[in-house]
Short mmCIF file of C-alpha atoms in Angstrom, two decimals:
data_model
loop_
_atom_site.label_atom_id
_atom_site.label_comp_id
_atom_site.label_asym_id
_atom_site.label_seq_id
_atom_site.Cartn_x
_atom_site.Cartn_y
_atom_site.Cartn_z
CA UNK M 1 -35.50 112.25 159.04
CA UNK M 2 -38.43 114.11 161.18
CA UNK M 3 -38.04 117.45 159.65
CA UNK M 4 -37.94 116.27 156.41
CA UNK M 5 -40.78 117.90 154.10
CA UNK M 6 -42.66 114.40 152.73
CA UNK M 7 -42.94 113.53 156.56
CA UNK M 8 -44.04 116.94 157.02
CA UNK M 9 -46.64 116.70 154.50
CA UNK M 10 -47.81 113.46 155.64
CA UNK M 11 -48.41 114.55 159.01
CA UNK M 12 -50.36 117.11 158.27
CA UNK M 13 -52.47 115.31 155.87
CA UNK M 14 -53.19 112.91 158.50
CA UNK M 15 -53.38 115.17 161.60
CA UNK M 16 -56.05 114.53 163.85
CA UNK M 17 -56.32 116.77 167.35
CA UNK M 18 -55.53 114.85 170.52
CA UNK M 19 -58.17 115.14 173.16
CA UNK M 20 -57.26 116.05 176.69
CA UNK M 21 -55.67 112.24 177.41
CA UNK M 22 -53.71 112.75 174.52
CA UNK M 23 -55.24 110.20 172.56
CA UNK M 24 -55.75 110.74 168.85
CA UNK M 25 -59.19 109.64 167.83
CA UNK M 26 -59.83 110.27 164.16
CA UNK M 27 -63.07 112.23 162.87
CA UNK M 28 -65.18 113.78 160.02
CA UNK M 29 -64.88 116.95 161.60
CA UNK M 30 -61.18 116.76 162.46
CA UNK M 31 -59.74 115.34 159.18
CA UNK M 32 -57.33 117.58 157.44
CA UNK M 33 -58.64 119.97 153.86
CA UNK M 34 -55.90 119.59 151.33
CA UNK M 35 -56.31 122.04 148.33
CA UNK M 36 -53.25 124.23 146.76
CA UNK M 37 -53.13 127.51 146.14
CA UNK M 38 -51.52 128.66 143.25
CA UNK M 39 -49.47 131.79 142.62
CA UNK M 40 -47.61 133.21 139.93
CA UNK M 41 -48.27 129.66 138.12
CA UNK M 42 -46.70 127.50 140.97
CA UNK M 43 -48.99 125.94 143.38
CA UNK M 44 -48.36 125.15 147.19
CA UNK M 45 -50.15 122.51 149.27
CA UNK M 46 -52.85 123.71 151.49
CA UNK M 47 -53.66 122.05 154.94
CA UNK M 48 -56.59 123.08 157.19
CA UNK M 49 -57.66 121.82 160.40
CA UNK M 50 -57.43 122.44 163.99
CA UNK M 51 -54.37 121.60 164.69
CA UNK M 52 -54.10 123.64 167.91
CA UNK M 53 -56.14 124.51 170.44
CA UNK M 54 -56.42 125.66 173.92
CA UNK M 55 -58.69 123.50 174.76
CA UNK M 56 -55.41 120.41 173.40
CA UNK M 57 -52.82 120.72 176.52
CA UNK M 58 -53.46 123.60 179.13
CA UNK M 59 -50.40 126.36 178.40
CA UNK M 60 -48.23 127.40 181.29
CA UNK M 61 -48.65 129.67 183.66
CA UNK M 62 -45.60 131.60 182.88
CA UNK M 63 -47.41 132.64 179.58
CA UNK M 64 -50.24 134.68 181.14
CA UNK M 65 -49.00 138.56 180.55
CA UNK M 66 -50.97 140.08 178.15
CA UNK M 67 -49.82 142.16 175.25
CA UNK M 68 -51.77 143.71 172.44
CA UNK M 69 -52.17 141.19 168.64
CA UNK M 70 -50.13 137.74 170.24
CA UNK M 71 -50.52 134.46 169.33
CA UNK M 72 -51.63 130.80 171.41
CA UNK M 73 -48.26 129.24 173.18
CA UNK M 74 -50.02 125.86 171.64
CA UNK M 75 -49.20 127.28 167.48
CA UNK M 76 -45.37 127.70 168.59
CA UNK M 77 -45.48 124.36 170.15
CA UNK M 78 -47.12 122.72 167.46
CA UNK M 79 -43.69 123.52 165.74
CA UNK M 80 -41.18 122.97 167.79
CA UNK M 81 -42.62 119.82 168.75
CA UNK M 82 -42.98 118.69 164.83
CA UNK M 83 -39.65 120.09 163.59
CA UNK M 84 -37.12 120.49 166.49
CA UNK M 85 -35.18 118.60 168.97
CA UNK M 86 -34.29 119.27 172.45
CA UNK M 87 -31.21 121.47 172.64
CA UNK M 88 -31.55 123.12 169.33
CA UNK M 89 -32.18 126.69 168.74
CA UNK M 90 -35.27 128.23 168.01
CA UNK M 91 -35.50 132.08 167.07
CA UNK M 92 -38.31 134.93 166.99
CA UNK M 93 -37.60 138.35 164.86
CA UNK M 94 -41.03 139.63 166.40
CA UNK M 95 -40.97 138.70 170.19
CA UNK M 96 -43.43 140.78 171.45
CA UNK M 97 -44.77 139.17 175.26
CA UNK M 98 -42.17 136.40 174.44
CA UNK M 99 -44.36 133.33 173.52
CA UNK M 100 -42.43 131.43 171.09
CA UNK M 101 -39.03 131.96 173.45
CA UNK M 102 -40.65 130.70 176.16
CA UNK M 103 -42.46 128.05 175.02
CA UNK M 104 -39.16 126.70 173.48
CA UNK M 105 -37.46 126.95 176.77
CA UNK M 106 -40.15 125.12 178.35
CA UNK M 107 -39.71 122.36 175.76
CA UNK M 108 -35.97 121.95 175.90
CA UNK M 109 -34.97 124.49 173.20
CA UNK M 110 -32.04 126.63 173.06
CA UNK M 111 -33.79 130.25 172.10
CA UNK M 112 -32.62 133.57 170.22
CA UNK M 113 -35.27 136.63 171.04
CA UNK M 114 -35.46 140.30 169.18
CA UNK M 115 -37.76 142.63 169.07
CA UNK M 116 -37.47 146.77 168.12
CA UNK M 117 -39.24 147.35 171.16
CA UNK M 118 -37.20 146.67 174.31
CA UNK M 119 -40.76 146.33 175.87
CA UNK M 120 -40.26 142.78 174.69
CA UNK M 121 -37.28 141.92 176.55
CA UNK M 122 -38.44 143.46 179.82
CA UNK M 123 -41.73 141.41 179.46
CA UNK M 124 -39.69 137.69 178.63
CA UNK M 125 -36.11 137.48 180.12
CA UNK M 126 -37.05 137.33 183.49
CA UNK M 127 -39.54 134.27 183.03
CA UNK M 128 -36.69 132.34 182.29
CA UNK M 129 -34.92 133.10 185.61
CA UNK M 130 -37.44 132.15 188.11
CA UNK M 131 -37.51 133.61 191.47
CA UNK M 132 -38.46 132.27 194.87
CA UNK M 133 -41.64 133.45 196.02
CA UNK M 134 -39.96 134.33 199.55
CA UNK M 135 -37.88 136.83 197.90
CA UNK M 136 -40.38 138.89 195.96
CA UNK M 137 -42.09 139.12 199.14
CA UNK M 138 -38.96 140.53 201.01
CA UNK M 139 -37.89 142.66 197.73
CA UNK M 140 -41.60 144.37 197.65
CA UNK M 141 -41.71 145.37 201.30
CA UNK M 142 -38.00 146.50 201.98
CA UNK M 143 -39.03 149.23 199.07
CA UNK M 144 -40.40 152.16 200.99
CA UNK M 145 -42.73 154.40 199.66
CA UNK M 146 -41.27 157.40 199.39
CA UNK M 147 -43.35 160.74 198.90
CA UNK M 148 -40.35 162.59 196.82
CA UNK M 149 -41.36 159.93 194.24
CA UNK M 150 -43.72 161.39 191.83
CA UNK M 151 -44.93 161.26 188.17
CA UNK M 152 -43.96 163.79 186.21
CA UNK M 153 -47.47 163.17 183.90
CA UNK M 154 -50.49 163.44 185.23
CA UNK M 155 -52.07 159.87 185.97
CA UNK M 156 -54.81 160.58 188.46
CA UNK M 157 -57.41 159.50 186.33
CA UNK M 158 -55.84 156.01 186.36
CA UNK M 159 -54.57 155.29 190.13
CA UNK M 160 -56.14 156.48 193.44
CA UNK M 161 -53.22 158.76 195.00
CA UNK M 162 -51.91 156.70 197.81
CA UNK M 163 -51.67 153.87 194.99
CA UNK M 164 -49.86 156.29 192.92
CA UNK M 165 -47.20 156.80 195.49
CA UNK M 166 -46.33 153.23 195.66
CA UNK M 167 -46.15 152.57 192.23
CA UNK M 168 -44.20 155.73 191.70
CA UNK M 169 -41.65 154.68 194.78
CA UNK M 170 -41.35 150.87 192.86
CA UNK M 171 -40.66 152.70 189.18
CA UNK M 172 -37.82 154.68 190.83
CA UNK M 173 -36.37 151.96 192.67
CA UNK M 174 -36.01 150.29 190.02
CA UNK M 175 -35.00 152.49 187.98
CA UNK M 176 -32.18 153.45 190.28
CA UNK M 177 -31.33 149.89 190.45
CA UNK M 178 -30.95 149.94 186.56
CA UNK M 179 -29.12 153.25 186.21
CA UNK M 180 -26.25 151.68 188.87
CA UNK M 181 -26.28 148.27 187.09
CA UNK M 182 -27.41 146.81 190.12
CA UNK M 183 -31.05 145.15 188.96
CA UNK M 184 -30.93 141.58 189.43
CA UNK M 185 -33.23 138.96 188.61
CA UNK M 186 -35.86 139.29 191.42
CA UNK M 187 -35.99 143.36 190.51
CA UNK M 188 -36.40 142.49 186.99
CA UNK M 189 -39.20 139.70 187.99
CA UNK M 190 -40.94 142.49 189.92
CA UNK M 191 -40.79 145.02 186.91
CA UNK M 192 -42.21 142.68 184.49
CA UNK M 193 -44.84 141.75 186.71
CA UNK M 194 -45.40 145.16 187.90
CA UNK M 195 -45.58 146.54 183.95
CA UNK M 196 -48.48 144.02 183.44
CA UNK M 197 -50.50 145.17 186.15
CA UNK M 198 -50.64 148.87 185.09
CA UNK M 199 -53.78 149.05 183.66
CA UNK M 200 -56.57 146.24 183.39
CA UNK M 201 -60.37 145.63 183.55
CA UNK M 202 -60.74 144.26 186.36
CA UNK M 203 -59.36 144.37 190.84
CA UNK M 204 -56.37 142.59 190.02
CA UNK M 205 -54.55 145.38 188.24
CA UNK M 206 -53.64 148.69 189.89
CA UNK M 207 -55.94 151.00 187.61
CA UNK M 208 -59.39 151.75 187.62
CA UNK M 209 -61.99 150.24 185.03
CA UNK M 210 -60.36 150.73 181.41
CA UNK M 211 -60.10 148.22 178.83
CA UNK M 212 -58.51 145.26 178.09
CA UNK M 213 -55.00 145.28 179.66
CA UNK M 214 -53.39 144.48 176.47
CA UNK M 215 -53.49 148.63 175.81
CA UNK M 216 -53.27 151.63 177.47
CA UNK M 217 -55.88 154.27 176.22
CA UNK M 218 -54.76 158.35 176.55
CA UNK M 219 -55.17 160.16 179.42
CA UNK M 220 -57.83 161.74 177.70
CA UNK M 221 -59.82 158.62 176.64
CA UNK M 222 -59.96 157.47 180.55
CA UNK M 223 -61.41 160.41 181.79
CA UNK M 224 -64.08 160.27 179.41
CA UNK M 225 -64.43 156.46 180.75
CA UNK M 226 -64.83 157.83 184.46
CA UNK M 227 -67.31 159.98 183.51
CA UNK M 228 -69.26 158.08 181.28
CA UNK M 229 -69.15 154.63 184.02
CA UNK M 230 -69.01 157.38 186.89
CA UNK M 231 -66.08 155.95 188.62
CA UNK M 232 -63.06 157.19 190.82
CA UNK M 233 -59.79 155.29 190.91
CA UNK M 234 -59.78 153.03 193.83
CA UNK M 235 -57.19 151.84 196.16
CA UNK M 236 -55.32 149.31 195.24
CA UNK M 237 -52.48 147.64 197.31
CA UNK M 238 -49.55 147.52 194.34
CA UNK M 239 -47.17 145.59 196.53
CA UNK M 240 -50.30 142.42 197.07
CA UNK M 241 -51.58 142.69 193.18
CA UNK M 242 -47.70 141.83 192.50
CA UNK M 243 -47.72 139.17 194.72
CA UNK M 244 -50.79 137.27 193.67
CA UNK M 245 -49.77 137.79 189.75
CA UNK M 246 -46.48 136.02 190.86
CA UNK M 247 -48.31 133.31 192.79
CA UNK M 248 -50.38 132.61 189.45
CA UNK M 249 -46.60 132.94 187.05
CA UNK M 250 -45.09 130.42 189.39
CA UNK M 251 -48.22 127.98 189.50
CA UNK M 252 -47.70 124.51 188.30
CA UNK M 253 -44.17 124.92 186.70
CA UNK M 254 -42.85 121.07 187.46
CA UNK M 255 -38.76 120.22 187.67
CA UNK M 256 -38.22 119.36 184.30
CA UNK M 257 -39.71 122.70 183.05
CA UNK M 258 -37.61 124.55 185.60
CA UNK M 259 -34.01 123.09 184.55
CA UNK M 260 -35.18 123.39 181.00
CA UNK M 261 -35.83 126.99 181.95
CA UNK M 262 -32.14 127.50 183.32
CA UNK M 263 -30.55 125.61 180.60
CA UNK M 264 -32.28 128.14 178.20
CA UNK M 265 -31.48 130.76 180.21
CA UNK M 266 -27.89 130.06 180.07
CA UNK M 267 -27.76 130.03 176.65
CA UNK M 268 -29.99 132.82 175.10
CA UNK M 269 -29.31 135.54 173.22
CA UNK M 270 -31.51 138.58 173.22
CA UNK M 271 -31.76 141.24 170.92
CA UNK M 272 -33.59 144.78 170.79
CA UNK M 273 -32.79 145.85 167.04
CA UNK M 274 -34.11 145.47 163.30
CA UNK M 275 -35.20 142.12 162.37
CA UNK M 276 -33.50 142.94 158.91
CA UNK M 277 -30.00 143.30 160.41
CA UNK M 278 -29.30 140.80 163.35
CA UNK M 279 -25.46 140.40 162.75
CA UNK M 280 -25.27 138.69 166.42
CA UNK M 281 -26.76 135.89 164.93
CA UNK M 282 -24.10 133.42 163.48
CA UNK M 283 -25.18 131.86 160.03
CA UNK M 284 -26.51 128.62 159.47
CA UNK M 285 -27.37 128.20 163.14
CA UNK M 286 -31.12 128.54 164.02
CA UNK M 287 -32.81 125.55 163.47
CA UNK M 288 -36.68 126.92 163.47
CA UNK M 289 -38.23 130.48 163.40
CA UNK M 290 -41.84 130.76 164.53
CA UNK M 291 -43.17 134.14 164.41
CA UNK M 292 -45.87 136.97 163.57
CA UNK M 293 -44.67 139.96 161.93
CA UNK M 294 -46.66 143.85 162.31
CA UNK M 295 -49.44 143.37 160.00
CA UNK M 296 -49.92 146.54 158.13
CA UNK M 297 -51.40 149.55 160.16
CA UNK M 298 -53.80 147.04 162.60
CA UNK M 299 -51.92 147.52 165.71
CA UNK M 300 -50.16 150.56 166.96
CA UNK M 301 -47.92 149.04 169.23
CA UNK M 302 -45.66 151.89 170.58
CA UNK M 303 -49.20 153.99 171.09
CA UNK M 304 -50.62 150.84 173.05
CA UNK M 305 -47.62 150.70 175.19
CA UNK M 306 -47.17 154.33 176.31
CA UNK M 307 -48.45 153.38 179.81
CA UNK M 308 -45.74 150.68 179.80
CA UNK M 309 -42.92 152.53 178.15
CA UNK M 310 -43.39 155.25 181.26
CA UNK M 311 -43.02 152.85 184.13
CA UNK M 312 -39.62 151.40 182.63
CA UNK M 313 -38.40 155.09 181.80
CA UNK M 314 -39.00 154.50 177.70
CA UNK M 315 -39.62 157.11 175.23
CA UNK M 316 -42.65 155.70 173.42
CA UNK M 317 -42.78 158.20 170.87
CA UNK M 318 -38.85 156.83 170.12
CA UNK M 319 -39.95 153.88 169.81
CA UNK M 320 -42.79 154.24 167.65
CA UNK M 321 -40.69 155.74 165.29
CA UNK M 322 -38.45 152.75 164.76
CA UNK M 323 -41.40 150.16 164.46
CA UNK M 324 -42.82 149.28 160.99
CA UNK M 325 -46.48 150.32 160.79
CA UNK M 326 -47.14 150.54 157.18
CA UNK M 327 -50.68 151.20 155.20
CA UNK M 328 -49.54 150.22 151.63
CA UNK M 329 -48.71 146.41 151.41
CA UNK M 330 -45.88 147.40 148.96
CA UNK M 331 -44.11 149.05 151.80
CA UNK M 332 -44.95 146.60 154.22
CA UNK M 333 -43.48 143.96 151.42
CA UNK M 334 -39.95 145.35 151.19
CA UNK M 335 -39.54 145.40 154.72
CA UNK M 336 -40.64 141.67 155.28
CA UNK M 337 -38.22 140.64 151.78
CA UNK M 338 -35.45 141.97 154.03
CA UNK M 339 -36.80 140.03 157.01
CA UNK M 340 -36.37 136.76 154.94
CA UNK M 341 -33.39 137.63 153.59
CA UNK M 342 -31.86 137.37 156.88
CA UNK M 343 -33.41 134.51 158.28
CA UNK M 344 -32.81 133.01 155.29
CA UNK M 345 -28.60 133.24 156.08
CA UNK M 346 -29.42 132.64 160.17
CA UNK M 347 -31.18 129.41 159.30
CA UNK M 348 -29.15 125.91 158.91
CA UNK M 349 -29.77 123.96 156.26
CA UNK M 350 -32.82 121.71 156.80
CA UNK M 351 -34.32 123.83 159.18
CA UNK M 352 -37.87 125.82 158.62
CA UNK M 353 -39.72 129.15 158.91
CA UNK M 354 -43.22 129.19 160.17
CA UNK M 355 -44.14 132.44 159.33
CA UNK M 356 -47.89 133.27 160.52
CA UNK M 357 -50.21 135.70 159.14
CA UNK M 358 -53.47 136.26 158.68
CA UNK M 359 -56.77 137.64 156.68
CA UNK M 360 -56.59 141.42 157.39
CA UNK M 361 -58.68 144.38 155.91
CA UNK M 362 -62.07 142.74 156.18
CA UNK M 363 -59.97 139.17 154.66
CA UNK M 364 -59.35 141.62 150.93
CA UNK M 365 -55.63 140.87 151.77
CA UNK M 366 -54.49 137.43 152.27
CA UNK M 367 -50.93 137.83 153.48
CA UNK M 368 -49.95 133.93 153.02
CA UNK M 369 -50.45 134.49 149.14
CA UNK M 370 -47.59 138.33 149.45
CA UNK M 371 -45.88 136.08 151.99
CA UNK M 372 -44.67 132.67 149.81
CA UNK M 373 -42.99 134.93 146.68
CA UNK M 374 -40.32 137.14 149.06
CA UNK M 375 -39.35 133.54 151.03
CA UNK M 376 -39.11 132.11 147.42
CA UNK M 377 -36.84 135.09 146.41
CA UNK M 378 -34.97 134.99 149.49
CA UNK M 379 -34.10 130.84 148.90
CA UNK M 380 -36.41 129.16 151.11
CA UNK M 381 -38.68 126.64 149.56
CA UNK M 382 -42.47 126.75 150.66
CA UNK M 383 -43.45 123.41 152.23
CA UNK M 384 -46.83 124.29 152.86
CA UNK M 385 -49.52 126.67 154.00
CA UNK M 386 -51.33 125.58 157.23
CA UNK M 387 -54.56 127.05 158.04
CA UNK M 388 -55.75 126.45 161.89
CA UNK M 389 -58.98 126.47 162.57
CA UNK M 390 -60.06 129.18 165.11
CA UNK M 391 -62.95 130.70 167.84
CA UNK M 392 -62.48 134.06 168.19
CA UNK M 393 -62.01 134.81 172.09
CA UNK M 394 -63.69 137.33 174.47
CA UNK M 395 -60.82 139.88 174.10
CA UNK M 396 -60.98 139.55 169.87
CA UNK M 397 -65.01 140.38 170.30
CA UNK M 398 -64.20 143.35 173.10
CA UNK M 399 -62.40 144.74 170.27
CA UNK M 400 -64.26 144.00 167.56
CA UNK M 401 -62.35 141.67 165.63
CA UNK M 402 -64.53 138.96 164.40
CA UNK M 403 -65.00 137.35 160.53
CA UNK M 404 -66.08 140.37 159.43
CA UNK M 405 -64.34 142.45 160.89
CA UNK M 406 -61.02 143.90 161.03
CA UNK M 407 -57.86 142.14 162.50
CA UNK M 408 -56.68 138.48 161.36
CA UNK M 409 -59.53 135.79 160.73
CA UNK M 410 -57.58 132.62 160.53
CA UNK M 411 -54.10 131.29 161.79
CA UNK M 412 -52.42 131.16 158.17
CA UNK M 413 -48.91 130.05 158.43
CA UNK M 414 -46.56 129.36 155.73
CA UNK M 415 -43.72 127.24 156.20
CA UNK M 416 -40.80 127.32 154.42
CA UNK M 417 -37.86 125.22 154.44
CA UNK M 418 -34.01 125.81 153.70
CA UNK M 419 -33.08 122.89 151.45
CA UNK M 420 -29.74 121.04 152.30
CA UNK M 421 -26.63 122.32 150.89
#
């Protein structure tokens, strides 16, 4: 059986990273560690390598909207590939931008998404329904801007007037659309696209200079950024950013993807609720979970989002309240128990959690090591803890989040397994 663990471990033991051909040529440098690491007098198997990497298999295009502490498309696919077939049904409890969920569509997979933040479903649903370029076009330019459409919060310091108005007629189109039950799947294509471009570093978003587009800063914070880089907002054309963002989304995408895409489609279930209570999940029916829970207090996600939450009418503040940010890992511990409780009853028997975590708090917390005892307790087995091997990118440095630093040094997944019944 594939997804049985001894074939799991054996992979791993013996993993060695395809190159760009896809040919697996074995070396010193690529061979897998095995070491265990024990806890509370049990000891787990230990694999470290690179078993992923961007450089492997170039992601799709459809993955390229940036949101604030998310994870490679390659570690999700690394799973499903090993431990899932096409049709069956893969799950996230932490969506966020919607990597695993779409990565699993892409591959064939049926796919359940939640996330607190409805953010999350905005940002993934409609990259499963693909539009024609044609009609984004049309859409974009039969919205007029309208000058009754205004912000009710002052944004001048991010968006040259006249691109203002545009971006303010857009927001309430669509959210007139939305209020009448009328948004269909090119409006929803246009606000996901059009939430991404808010803010950014860089001509292709609709802001001026700020940083990294994976967070808003205050208000406050950008006019200090103006003054200190002595900038104005520019013009920027909101209906042509749109455009070329959707150009780049659509780019490469081949047949097979694209049905795979509808069939998933068809089939999904998202949620916007508690990842401890998802009762519109059937038991016994997810076949793999691949996700990345809050870690602690690193990322404030509802505070990063604020820019976000206002173009899709959100209360941030709302939603901030609802997500688990907690400083003291006991806290942070009962909520995850709870977490595997439930997708401990979700899962079918044989199936698997990879559950990934990291170093945080300059690497004095390990999460993999608080992470193995509450899926023990919950009835999972732990098959194994998989360390990837890992350059820190561009972004990570911009914010400071390098092996000393704070944030998450290392892939660490632990993967546990629901034994047969």
């Amino acid at each position: 059986m594939k997804r049985d663990p001894f074939f799991v471990h054996e992979y791993l033991r013996m993993f060695s990273l395809p190159d760009q051909d896809g040919q697996t040529t074995l070396q010193l440098d690529q061979t897998t560690r095995c070491d265990t690491l024990c806890i509370n007098d049990d000891e787990y198997c230990r694999y470290t390598n690179e078993f992923w990497t961007a450089r492997q298999r170039q992601a799709s295009k459809l993955h390229e909207i940036s949101y604030r502490a998310c994870f490679k498309p390659q570690l999700p696919r690394f799973f499903i590939s090993l431990l899932t077939e096409p049709g069956e049904r893969v799950y996230d409890p932490f969506t966020g931008r919607g990597t695993t969920p779409l990565e699993a569509a892409l591959l064939g997979r049926q796919i359940i998404s939640n996330d607190i933040n409805p953010l999350s479903r905005i940002l993934t649903e409609p990259r499963l329904f693909l539009p024609v370029y044609e009609e984004i076009k049309a859409r974009l330019y039969a919205i007029p801007d309208n000058p009754e459409e205004t912000s009710e919060i002052d944004l001048s310091m991010f968006y040259h007037p006249d691109t203002l108005r545009t971006l303010c007629s857009i927001r309430g189109y669509l959210l007139d659309r939305e209020k009448r039950g009328e948004l269909d799947r090119t409006d929803a294509w246009i606000r996901m696209v059009a939430t991404n471009r808010l803010s950014g570093h860089s001509p292709g978003f609709f802001s001026v200079y700020t940083l990294p587009p994976n967070q808003a800063v205050s208000p406050e914070r950008q006019i200090t950024i103006n003054r200190d880089r002595n900038q104005i907002p520019p013009y920027r054309d909101v209906r042509e950013i749109i455009l070329k963002k959707s150009r780049s989304l659509l780019q490469g995408i081949d047949q097979k993807q694209r049905e795979n895409l509808i069939r998933a489609a068809d089939s999904s279930l998202f949620i916007t609720g508690d990842a401890r209570r998802t009762p519109e999940i059937p038991d016994n029916t997810v076949s793999l979970t691949v996700t990345s829970p809050p870690f602690l207090d690193i990322v404030q996600y509802a505070t990063d989002n604020w820019l976000r939450c206002w173009f899709n009418g959100l209360d941030a503040e709302e939603i901030g309240k609802q997500i688990t940010i907690t400083r003291k890992l006991a806290d942070w511990e009962a909520v995850m128990g709870e977490v595997f409780r439930e997708l401990f009853r979700i899962t079918r028997p044989g199936g698997y959690v990879a559950f990934e975590v990291g170093e945080v708090r300059n690497g004095s917390v390990r999460l993999d090591e608080h992470v193995i005892p509450l899926g023990i307790t919950a009835g999972f087995t732990c098959t194994a803890v998989i360390i990837n091997q890992q350059d820190f990118t561009k972004t990570a440095n911009i914010w400071g989040v390098n092996n000393m630093s704070v944030g998450t040094n290392t892939n660490r997944i632990v993967l546990f397994f629901k034994n047969p019944e």
